[in-house]
CSV table of C-alpha atoms in Angstrom, one decimal:
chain,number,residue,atom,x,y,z
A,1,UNK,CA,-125.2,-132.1,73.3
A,2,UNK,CA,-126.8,-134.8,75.1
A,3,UNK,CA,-125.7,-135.4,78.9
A,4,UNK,CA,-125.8,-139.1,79.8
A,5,UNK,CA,-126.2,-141.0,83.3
A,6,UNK,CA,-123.8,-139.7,86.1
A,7,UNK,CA,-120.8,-142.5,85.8
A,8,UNK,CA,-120.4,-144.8,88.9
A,9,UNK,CA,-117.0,-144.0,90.6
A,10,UNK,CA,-114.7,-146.6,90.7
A,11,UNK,CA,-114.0,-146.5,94.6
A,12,UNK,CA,-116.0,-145.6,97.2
A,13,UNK,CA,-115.3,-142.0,98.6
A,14,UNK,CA,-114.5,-140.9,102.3
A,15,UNK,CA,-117.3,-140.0,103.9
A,16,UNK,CA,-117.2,-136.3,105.6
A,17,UNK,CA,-117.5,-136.3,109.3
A,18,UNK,CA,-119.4,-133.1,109.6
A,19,UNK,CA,-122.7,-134.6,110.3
A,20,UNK,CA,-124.7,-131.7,111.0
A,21,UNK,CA,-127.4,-131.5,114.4
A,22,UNK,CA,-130.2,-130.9,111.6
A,23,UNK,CA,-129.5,-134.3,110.3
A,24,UNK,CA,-129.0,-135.7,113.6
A,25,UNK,CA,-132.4,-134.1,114.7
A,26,UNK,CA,-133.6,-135.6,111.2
A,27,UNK,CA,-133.0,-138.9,112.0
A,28,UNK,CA,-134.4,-139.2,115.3
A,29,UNK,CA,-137.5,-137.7,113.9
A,30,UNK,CA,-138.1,-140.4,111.7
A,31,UNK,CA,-137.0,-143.3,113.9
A,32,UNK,CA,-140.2,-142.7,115.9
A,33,UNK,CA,-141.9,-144.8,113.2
A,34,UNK,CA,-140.6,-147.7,115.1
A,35,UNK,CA,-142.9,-146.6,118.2
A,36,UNK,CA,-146.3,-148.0,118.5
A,37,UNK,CA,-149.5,-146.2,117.3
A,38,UNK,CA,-150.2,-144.6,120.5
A,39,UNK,CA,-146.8,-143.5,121.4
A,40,UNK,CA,-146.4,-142.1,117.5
A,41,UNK,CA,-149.8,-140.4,118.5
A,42,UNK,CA,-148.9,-138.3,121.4
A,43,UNK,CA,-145.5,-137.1,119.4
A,44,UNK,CA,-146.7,-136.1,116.4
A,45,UNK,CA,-150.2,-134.4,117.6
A,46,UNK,CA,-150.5,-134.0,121.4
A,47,UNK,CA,-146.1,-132.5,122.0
A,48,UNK,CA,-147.4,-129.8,119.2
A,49,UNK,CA,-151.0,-129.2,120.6
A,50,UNK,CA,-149.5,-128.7,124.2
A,51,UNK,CA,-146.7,-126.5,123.0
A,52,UNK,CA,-149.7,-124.5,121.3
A,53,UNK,CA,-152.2,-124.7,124.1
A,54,UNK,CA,-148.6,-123.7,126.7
A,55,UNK,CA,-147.8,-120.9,123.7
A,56,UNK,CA,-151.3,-119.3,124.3
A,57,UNK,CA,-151.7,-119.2,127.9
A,58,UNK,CA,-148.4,-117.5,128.3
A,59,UNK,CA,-149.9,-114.8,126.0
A,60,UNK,CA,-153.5,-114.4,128.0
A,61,UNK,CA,-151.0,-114.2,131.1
A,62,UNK,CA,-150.3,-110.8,129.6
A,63,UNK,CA,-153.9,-109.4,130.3
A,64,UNK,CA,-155.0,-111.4,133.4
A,65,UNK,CA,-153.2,-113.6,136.0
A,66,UNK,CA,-152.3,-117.0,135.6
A,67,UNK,CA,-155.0,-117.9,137.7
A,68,UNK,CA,-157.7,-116.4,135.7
A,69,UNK,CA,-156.3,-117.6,132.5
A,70,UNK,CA,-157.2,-120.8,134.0
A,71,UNK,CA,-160.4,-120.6,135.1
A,72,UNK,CA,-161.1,-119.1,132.3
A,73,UNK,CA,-159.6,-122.0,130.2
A,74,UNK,CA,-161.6,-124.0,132.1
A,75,UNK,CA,-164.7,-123.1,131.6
A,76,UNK,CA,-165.4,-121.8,135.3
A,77,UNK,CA,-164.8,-118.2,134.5
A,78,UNK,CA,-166.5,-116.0,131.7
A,79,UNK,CA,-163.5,-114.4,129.4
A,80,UNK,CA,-163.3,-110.9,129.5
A,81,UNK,CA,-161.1,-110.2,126.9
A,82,UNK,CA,-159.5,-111.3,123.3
A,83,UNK,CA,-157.1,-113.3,124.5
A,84,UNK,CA,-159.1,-114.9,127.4
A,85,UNK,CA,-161.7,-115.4,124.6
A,86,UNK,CA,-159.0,-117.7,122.7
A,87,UNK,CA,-158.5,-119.4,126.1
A,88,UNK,CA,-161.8,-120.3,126.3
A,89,UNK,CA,-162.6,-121.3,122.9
A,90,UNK,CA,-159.4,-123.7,123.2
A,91,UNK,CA,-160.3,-124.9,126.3
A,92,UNK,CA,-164.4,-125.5,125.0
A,93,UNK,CA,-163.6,-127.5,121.7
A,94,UNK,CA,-159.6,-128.4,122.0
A,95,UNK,CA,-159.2,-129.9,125.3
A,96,UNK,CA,-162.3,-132.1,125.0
A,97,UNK,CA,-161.2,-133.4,121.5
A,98,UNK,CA,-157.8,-134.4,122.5
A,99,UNK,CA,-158.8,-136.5,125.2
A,100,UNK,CA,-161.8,-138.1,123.5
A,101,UNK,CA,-159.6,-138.8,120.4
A,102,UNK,CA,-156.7,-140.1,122.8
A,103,UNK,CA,-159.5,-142.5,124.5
A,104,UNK,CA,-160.9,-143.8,122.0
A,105,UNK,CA,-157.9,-143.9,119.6
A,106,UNK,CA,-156.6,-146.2,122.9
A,107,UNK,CA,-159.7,-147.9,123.2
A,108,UNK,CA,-160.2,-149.2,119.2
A,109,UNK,CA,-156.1,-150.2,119.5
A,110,UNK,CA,-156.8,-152.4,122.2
A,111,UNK,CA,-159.3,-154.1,121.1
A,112,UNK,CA,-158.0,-154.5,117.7
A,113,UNK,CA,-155.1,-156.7,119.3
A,114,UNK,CA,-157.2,-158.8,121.3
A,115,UNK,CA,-157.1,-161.2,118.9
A,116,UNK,CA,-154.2,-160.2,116.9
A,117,UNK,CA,-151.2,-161.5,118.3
A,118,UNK,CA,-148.1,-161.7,116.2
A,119,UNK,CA,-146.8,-164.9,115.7
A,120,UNK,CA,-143.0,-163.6,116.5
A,121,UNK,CA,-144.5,-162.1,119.5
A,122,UNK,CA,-145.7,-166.0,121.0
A,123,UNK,CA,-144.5,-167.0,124.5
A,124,UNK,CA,-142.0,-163.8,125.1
A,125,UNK,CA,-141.0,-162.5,128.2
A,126,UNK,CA,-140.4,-158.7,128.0
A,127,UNK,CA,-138.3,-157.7,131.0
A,128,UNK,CA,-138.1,-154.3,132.8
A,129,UNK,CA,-135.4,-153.1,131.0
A,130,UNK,CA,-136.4,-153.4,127.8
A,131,UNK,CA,-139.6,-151.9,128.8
A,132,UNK,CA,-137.9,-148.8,130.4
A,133,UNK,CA,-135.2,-148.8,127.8
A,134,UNK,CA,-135.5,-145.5,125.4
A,135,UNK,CA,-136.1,-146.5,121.4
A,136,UNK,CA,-133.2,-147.0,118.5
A,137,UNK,CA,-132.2,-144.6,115.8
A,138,UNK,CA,-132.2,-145.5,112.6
A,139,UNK,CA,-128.4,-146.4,111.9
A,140,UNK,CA,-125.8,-143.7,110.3
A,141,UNK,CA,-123.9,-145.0,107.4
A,142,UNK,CA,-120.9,-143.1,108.0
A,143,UNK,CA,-119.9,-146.0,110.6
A,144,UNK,CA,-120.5,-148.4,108.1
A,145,UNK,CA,-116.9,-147.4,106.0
A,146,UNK,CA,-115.2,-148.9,108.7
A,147,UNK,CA,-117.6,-151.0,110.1
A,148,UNK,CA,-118.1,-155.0,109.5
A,149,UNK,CA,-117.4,-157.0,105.5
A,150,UNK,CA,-121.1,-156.5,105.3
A,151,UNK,CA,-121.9,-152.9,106.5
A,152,UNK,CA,-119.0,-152.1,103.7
A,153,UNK,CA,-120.2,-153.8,101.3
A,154,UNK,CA,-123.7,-152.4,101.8
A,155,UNK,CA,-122.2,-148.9,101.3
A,156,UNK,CA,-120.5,-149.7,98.5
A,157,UNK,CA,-123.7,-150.3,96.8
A,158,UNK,CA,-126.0,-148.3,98.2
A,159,UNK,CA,-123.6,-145.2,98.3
A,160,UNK,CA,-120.8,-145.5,95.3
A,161,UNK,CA,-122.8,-147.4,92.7
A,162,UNK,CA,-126.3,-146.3,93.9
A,163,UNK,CA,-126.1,-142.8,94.9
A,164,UNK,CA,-122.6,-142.1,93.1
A,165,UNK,CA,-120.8,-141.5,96.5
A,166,UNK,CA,-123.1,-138.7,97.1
A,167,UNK,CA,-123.2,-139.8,101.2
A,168,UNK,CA,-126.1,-136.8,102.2
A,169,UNK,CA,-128.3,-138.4,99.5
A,170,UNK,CA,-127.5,-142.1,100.3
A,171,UNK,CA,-128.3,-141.2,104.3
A,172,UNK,CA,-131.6,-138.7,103.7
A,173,UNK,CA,-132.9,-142.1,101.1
A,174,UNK,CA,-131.9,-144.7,103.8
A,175,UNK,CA,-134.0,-143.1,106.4
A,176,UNK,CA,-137.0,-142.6,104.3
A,177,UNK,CA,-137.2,-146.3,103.1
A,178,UNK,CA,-136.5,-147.5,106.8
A,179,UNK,CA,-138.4,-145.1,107.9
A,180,UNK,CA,-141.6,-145.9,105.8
A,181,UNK,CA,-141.1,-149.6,106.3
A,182,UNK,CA,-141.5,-149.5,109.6
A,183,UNK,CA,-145.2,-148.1,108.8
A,184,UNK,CA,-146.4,-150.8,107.2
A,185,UNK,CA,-148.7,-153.4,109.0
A,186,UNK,CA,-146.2,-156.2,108.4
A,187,UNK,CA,-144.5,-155.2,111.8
A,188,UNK,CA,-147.2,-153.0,113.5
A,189,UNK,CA,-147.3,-155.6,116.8
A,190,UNK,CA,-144.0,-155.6,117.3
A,191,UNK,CA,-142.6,-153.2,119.8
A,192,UNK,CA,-139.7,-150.5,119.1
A,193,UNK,CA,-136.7,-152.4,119.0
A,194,UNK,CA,-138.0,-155.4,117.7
A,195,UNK,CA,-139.3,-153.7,114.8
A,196,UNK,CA,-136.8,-151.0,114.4
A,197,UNK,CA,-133.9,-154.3,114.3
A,198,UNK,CA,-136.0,-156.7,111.5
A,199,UNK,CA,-136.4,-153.3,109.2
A,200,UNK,CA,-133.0,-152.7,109.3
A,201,UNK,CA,-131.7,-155.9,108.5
A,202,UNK,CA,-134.4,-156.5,106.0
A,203,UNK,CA,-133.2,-152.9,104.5
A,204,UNK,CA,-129.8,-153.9,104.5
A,205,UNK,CA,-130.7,-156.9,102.1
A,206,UNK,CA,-133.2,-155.1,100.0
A,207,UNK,CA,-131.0,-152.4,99.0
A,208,UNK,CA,-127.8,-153.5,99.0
A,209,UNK,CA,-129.1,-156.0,95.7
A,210,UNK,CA,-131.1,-153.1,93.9
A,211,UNK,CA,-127.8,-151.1,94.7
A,212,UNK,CA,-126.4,-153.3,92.8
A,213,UNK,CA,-127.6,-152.4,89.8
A,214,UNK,CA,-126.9,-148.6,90.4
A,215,UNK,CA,-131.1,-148.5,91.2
A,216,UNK,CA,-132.4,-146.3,94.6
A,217,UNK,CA,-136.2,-147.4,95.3
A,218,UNK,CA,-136.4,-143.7,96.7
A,219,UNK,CA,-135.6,-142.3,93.6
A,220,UNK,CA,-137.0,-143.7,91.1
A,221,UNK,CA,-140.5,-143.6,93.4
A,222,UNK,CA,-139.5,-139.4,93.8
A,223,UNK,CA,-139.3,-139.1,89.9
């Protein structure tokens, strides 16, 4: 017997207010994307690298004292044994890598923009606050059921017609596409809330029309 499309439900289903702190952690992971090169740089490499580098010095601790692990882990001190030989292998080729590579990965962004000003960036004044002020999060759509005309009507296609009111799916597909927009070099010189705010309501257009007509960009490019 042959099983056809997955019907589109005639109303748009409650969504369920367990969340989840995986999909909350999920979602602030991929709002990073609105950060700037550098700032993207130090979370996804040098937060994991330090954790390592912290991960192995508690571990030479065990054979010598924290004060000889770091001698040895800079360079002053010969190791003495495996673990101080780790030290001092990480602290020869590691340490000297990461802040080359963060120098010059500085260096070539700055002066890439010396002559590559956006034009949305022109004659702005960015104050103190929204300097100090920590980035966005991608939105949740569960808000959006009883949010604004046009936040429910964007669920409404993007959830019930698009995703067949399968909210996890609609949410996980929403992220990626905001998500990966906010990669691309069309808003690379703007800074995190500027660029996290024009994605978003960009999104909101794209994919509320190709909801429309019952088609997710994320799923027919994961096919």
């Amino acid at each position: 017997m042959t099983v056809g499309p997955i019907p589109i439900p005639v109303h748009l289903k409650l969504p369920s207010h367990g969340r989840g702190f995986l999909r909350q952690i999920r979602r602030t992971w991929r709002s990073r994307k609105a950060l700037k090169g550098t700032s993207q740089w130090i979370i996804d490499w040098c937060l994991p690298m330090a954790a390592a580098l912290f991960a192995l010095y508690l571990f030479a601790v065990r054979t010598a004292s924290p004060g000889g692990v770091y001698r040895t882990l800079t360079l002053i001190d010969p190791p003495k044994h495996l673990p101080l030989w780790l030290a001092s292998l990480v602290g020869w080729l590691l340490v000297p890598a990461i802040l080359g590579g963060f120098a010059g990965h500085v260096i070539a962004q700055r002066i890439s923009r010396v002559k590559s000003v956006s034009t949305r960036t022109l004659f702005r004044r960015r104050p103190m606050g929204q300097r100090l002020r920590p980035p966005g999060l991608i939105d949740d759509l569960v808000p959006y059921f009883h949010g604004s005309y046009g936040e429910q009507d964007f669920v409404d296609a993007w959830v019930r017609v698009a995703h067949r009111n399968d909210w996890a799916r609609a949410q996980d597909h929403w992220e990626v596409f905001v998500r990966d927009m906010m990669s691309t070099q069309q808003y690379a010189h703007l800074d995190r809330h500027e660029c996290l705010r024009q994605v978003r309501n960009a999104s909101l257009i794209t994919l509320k029309i190709s909801g429309r007509s019952g088609l997710c960009i994320v799923c027919e490019k994961r096919r």
